[in-house]
Coordinates of C-alpha atoms and ligand atoms in Angstrom, one line a residue:
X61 CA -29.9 -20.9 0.5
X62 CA -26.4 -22.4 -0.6
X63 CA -23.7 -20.8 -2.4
X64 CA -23.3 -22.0 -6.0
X65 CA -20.1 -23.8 -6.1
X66 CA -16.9 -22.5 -7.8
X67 CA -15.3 -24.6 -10.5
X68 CA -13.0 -26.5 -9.0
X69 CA -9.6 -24.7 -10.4
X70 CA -8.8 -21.7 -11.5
X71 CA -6.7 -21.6 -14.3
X72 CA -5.7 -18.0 -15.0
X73 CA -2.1 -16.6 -14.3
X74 CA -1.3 -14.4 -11.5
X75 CA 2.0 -12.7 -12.9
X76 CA 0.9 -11.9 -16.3
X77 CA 0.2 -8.4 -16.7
X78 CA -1.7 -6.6 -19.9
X79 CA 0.2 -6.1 -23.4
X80 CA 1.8 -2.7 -23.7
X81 CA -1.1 -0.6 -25.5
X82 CA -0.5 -0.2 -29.2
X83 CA -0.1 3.3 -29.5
X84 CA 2.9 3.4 -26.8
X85 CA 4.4 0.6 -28.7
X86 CA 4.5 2.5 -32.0
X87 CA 6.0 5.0 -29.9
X88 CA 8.4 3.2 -28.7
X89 CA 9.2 1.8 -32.4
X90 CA 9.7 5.9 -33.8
X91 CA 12.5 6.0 -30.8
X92 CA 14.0 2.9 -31.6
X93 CA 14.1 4.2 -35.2
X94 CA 15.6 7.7 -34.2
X95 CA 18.3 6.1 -32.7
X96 CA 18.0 8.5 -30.2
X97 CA 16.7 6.6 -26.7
X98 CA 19.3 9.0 -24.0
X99 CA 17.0 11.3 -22.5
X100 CA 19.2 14.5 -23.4
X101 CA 20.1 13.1 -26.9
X102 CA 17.8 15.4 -28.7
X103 CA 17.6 16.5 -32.7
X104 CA 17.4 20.3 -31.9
X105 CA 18.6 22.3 -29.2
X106 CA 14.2 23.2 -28.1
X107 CA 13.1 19.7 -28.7
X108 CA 11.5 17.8 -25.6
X109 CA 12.1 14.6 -25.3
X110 CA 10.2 11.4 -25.0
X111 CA 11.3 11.2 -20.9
X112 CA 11.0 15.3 -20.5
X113 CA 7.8 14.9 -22.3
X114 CA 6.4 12.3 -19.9
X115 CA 8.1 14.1 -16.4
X116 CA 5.6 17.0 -17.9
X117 CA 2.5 14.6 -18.6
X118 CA 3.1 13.3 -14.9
X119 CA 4.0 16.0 -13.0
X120 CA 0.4 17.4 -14.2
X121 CA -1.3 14.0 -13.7
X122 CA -0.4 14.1 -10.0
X123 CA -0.9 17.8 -9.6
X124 CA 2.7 18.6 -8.6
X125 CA 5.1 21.1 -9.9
X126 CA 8.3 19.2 -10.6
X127 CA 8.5 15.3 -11.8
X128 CA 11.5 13.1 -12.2
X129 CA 11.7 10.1 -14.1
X130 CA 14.5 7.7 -13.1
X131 CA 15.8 4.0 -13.5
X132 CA 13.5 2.1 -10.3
X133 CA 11.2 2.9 -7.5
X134 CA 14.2 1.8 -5.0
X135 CA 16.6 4.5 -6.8
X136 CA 13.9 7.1 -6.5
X137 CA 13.5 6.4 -2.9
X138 CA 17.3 6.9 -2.3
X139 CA 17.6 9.8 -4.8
X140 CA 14.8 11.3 -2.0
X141 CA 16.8 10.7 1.0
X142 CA 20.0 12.0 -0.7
X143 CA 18.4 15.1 -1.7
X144 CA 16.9 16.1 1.5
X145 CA 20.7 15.9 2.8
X146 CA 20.6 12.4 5.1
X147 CA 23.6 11.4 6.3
X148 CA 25.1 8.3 6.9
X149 CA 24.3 6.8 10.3
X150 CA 21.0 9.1 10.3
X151 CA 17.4 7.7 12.0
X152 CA 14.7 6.7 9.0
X153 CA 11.6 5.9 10.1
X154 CA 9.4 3.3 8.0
X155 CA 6.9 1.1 8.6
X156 CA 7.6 -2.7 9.6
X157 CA 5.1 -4.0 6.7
X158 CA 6.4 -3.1 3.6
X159 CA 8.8 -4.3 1.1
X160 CA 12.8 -5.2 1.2
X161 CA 13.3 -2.2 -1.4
X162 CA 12.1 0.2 1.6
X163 CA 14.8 -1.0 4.0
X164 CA 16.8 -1.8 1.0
X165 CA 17.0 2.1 -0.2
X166 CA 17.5 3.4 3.3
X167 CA 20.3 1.2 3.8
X168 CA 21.8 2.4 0.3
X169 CA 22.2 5.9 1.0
X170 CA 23.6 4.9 4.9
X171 CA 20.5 5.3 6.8
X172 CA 19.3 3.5 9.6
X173 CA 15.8 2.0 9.2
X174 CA 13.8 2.7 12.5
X175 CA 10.5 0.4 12.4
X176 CA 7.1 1.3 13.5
X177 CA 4.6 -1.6 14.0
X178 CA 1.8 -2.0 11.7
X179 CA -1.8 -1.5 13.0
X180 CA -4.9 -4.1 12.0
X181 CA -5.8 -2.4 8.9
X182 CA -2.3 -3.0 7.2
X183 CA -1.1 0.8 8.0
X184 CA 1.7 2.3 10.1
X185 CA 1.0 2.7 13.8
X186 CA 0.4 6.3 14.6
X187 CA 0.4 6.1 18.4
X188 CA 4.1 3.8 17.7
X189 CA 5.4 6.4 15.2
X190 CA 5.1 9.0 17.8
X191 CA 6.9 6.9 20.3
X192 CA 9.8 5.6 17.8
X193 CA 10.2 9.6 16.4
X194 CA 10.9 10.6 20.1
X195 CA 13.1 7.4 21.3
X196 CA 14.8 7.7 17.5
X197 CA 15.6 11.6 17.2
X198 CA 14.8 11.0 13.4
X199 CA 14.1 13.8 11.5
X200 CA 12.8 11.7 8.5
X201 CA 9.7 9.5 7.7
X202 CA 9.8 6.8 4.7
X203 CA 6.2 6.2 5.0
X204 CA 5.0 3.6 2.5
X205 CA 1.7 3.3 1.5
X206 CA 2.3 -1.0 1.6
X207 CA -0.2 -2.8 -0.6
X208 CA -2.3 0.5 -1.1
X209 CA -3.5 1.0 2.1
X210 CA -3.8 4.6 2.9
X211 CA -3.3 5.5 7.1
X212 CA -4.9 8.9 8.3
X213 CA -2.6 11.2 6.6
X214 CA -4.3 14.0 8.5
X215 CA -2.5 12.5 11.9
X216 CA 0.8 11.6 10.1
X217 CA 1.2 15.6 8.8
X218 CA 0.2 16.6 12.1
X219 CA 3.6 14.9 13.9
X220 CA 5.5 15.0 11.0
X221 CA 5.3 19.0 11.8
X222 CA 5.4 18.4 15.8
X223 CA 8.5 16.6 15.3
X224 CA 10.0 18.7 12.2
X225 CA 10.0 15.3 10.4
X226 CA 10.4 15.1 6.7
X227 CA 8.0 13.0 5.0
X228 CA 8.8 11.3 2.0
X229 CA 6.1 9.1 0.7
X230 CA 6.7 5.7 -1.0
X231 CA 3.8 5.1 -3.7
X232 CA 4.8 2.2 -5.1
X233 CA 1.2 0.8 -4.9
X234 CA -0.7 4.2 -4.6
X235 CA 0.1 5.5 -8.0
X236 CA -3.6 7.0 -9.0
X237 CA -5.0 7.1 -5.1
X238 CA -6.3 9.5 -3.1
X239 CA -6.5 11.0 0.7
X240 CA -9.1 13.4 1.8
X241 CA -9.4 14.4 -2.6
X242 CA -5.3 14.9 -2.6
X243 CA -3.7 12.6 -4.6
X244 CA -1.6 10.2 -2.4
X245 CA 1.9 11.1 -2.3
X246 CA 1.3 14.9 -2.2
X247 CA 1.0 15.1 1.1
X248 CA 4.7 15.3 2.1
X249 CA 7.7 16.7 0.7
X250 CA 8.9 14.5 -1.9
X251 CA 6.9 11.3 -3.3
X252 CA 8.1 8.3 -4.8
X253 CA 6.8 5.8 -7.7
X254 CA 7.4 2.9 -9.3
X255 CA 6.9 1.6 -12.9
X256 CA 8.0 -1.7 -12.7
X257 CA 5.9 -4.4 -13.9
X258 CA 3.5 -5.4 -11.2
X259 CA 2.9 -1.9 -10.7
X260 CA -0.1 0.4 -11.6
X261 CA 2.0 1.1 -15.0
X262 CA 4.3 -1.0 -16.9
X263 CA 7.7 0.0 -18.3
X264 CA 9.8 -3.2 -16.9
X265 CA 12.1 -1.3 -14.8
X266 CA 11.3 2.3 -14.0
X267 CA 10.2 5.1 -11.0
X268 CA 9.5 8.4 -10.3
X269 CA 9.5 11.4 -7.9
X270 CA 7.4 14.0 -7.7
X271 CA 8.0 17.6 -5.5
X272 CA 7.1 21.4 -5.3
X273 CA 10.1 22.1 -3.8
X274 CA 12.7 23.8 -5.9
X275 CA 15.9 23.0 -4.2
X276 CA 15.1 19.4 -3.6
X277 CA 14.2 19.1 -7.0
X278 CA 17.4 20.1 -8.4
X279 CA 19.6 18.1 -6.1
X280 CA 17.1 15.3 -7.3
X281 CA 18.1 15.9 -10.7
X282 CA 21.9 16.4 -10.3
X283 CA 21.7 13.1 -8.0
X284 CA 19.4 11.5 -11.4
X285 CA 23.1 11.8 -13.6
X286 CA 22.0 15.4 -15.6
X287 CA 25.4 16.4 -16.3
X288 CA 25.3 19.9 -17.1
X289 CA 21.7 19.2 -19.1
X290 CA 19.3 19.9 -16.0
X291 CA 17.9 22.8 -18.0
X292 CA 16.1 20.1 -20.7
X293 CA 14.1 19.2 -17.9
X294 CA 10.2 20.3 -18.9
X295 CA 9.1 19.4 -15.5
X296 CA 12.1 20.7 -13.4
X297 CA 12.5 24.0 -11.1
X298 CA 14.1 27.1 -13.2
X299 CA 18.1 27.8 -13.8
X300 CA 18.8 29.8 -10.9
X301 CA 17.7 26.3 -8.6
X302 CA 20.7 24.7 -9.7
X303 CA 23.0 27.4 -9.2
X304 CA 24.0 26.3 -5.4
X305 CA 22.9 22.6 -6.2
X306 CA 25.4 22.1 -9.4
X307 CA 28.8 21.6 -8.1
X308 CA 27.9 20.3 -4.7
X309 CA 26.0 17.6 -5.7
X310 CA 27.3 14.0 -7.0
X311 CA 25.9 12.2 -10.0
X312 CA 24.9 8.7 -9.5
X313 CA 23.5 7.7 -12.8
X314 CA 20.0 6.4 -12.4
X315 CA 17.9 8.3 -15.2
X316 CA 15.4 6.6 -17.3
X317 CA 15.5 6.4 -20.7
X318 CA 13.1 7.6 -24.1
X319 CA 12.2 3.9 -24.9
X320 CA 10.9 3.5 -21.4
X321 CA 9.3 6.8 -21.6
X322 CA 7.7 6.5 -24.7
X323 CA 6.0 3.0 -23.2
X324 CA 5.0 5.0 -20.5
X325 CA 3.3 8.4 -21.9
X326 CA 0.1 6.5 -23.2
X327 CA -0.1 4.6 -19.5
X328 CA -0.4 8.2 -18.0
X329 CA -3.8 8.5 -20.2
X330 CA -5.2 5.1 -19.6
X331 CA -4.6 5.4 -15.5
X332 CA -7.6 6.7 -14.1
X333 CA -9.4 4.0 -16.3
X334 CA -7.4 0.6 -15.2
X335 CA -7.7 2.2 -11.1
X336 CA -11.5 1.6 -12.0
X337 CA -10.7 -1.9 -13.3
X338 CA -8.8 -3.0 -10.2
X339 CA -11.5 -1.8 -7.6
X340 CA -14.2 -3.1 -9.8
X341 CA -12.2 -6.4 -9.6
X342 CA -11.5 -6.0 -5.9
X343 CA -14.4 -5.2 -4.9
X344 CA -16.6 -8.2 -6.6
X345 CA -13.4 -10.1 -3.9
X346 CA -14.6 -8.0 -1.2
X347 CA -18.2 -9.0 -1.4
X348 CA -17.6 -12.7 -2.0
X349 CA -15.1 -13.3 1.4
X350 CA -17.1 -10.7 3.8
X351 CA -19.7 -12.8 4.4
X352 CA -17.3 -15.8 5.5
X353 CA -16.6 -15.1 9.5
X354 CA -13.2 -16.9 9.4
X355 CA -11.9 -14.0 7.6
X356 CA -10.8 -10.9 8.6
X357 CA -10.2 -7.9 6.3
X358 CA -9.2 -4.6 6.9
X359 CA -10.6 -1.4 6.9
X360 CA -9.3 1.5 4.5
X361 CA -9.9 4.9 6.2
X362 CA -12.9 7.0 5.4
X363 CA -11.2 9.7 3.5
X364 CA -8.7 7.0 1.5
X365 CA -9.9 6.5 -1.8
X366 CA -7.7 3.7 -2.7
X367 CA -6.4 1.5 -5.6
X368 CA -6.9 -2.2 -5.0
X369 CA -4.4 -3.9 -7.4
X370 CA -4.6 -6.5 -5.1
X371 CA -6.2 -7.9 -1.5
X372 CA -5.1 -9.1 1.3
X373 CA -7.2 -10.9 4.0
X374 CA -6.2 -12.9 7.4
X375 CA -7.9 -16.4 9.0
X376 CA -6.5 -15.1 12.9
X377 CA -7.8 -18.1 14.3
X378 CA -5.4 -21.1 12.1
X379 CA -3.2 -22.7 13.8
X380 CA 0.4 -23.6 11.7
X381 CA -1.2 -27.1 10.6
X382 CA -4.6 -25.3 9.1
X383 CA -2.6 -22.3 7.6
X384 CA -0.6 -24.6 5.7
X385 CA -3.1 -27.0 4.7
X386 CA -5.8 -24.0 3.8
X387 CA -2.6 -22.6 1.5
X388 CA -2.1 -26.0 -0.1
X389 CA -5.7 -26.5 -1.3
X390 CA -5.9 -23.0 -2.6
X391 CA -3.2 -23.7 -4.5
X392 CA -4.1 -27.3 -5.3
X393 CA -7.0 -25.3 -7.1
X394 CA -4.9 -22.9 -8.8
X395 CA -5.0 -19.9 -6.3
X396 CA -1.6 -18.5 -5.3
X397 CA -1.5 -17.3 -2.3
X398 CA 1.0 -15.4 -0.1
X399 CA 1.6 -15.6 3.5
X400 CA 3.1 -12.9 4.5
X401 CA 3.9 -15.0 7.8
X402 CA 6.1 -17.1 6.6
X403 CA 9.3 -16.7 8.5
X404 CA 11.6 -17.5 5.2
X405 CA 10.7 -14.5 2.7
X406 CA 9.6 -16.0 -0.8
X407 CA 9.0 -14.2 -3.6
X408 CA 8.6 -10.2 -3.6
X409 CA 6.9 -11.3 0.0
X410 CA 9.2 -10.7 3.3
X411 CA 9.0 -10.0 6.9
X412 CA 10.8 -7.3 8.8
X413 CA 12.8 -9.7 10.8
X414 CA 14.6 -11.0 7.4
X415 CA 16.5 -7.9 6.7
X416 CA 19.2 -9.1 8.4
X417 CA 21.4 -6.0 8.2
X418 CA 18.7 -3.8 10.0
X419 CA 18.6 -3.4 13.5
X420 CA 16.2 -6.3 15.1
X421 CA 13.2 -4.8 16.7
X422 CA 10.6 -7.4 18.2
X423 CA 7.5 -5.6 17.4
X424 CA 4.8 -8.1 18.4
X425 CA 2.1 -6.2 17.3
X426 CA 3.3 -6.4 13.5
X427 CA 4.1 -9.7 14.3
X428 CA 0.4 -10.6 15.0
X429 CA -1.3 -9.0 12.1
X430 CA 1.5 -10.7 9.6
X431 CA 0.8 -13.9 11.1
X432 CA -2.0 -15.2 9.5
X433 CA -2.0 -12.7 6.7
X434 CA -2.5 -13.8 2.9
X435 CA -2.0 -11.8 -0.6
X436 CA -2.8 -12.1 -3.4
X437 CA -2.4 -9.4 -6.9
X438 CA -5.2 -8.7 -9.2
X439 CA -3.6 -8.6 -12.6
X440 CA -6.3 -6.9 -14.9
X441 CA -6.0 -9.7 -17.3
X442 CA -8.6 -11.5 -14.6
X443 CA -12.2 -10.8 -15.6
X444 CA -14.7 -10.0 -13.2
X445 CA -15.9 -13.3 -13.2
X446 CA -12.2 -14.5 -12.5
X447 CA -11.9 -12.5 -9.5
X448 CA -15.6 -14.0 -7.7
X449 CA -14.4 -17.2 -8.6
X450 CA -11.2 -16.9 -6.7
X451 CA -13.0 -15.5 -3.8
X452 CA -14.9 -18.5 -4.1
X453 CA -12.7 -20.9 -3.9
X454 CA -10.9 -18.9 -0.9
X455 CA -14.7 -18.9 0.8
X456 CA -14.7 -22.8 0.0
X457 CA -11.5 -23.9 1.3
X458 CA -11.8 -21.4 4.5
X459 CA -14.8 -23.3 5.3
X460 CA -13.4 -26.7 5.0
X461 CA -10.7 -26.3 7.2
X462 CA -12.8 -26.0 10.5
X463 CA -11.4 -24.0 13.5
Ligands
PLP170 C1 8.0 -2.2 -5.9 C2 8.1 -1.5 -4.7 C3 9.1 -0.5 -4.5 C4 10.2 -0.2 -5.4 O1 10.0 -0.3 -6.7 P1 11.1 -0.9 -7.7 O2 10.8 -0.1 -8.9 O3 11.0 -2.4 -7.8 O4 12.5 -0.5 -7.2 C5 9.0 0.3 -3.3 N1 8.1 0.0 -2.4 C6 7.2 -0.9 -2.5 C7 6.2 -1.1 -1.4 C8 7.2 -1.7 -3.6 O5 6.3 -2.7 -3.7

């Protein structure tokens, strides 16, 4: 029996997201009307905002006590390692696959990233960690969920607590996932998300971060740029939190705003909904490449339940020649790929070794798994039948290119 062949190009558009839903954009209309699109800037002294309205909405989507919503993912990450109290010069651990905004927020608030290789299945290296926590001394853990993949958060809590590490979680592509039936992100101290367009909700530019800590929560909204408003906060720990936090804690402007918000709210209700759409997408992907034996794809934990807004697979056996000729006739065919080997970053892709201003770590382990590994976002403007078709055509040319 023979596959049926693919068409030979696909023709959809891998950057371009879904329109804003209609309701949020009337929304956002009535603010633009009001005049009123500062978060504190309020008709009455008891009204809620749009952006107090949503922390509320979020904070009970994700099952937390306190939300924040704030200007970026990368501001929310350093707003976190500000309000547990890092210093300048202090140890952060992260992993080694993720994105330049995770070594990028680190860096920002005067940390020093400390790597940890990356494991077969796209997640940090447990066994590493525990070695880079004792070599490192650090008493924190950036741990981001890269790409969605969920590691055994059972073993992460576990030497988080041997080695009195903080955990702060970056969910920049876990928004709406789960570990072991606990949402991802709520199983450290302070979790951080991110709004911006390619993300699992779409406000342009935006973040937020999530606690059920008091104190952290009220530096985290001093830090935001509150003022002396922190008590408008629907979603923020009571007045007598702030009363050692006020004075001793600096403002660096990052909030969000009530136009953003008001985009947002509505998002929050269709979430659940579009997390179906992407694994129904990814996992019509899933079936079409398994069966190919070129490709190798990872394996998401038994307890992760994840959120596939995009895949990633790897062809270990290509040599530089067939990688670059199997990327060219994808693309010759209309399917962008990204190699996250590719020693020049391009794009939102980069390696480890291209933040410059980090310490240089060889980690050869990483360094295998990125080397022959391609990505690729589902935008749910694809159909169902978009997605097998680009798996087809990713079956196709894999097979063409004989190893
Ligand atoms: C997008 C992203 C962020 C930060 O989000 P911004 O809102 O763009 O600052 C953090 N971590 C990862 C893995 C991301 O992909």
């Amino acid at each position: 029996m023979t596959d049926p062949v693919a068409p030979k190009r696909f023709e959809g558009n891998f950057t371009q997201q879904e329109a804003i839903p209609e309701d949020a954009i009337q929304q956002a209309i009535e603010v633009m009307r009001s005049g009123r699109l500062h978060r504190y800037n309020v008709a009455a002294a008891d009204e809620l905002s749009e952006t107090a309205l949503l922390e509320q909405e979020y904070a009970a989507y994700q099952g937390q006590r306190y939300a924040l919503a704030l200007a970026s993912g990368g501001y929310a990450m350093q707003t976190a390692l500000r309000a547990i109290g890092l210093q300048p010069g202090d140890a952060v651990l992260t992993n080694a696959f993720t994105l330049s905004p995770v070594p990028g927020a680190i860096d920002a608030v005067g940390g020093k990233p400390v790597l940890v290789e990356t494991t077969s299945d796209l997640v940090i290296d447990i066994d590493h960690l525990d070695v880079q926590a004792k070599a490192s001394g650090a008493r924190v853990l950036m741990l981001s969920h890269m790409r969605g993949h969920i590691a055994d958060m059972d073993a992460i809590v576990e030497l988080t607590k041997k080695y009195n590490i903080t955990l702060i979680e970056d969910c920049a592509h876990t928004m709406g996932a789960s570990f072991d039936d606990v949402r991802s992100g709520n199983h450290g101290q302070i979790a951080c998300f991110s709004t911006q367009t390619y993300k699992h909700m779409n406000s342009g530019e935006g973040g937020f971060l999530t606690t059920n800590d008091d104190t952290l929560m009220a530096r985290a909204i001093v830090l935001s740029g509150s003022y002396m408003l922190y008590e408008r906060h629907a979603a923020g720990p009571p007045p007598q939190a702030f009363k050692e936090v006020r004075l001793q804690t600096p403002n660096c402007s990052g909030r969000m705003d009530n136009l953003r918000a008001a985009i947002l709210r509505p998002q929050i209700r269709s979430l659940d909904e579009n997390c179906k759409r992407w694994n129904e997408r990814f996992d019509v992907i899933m079936s079409t490449l398994k069966p190919c034996n070129v490709i190798a794809l990872a394996q998401p934990h038994p307890k992760a339940k994840e959120v596939s807004s995009s895949f990633q697979f790897s062809i270990p056996d290509y040599s530089d020649e067939q990688n670059q000729q199997f990327l060219a006739q994808c693309f010759d065919r209309g399917v962008e790929l990204k190699w996250f080997g590719a020693i020049d970053p391009v794009a939102y892709t980069s390696r480890y070794e291209s933040w410059a201003y980090v310490e240089s770590a060889n980690l050869a382990q990483t360094n295998q798994v990125l080397h022959r590994l391609y990505d690729c976002r589902i935008p749910l403007t694809f159909s169902i039948d978009d997605c097998k078709q680009i798996a087809q055509i990713i079956v196709e040319e894999a097979r063409n290119i004989v190893v």
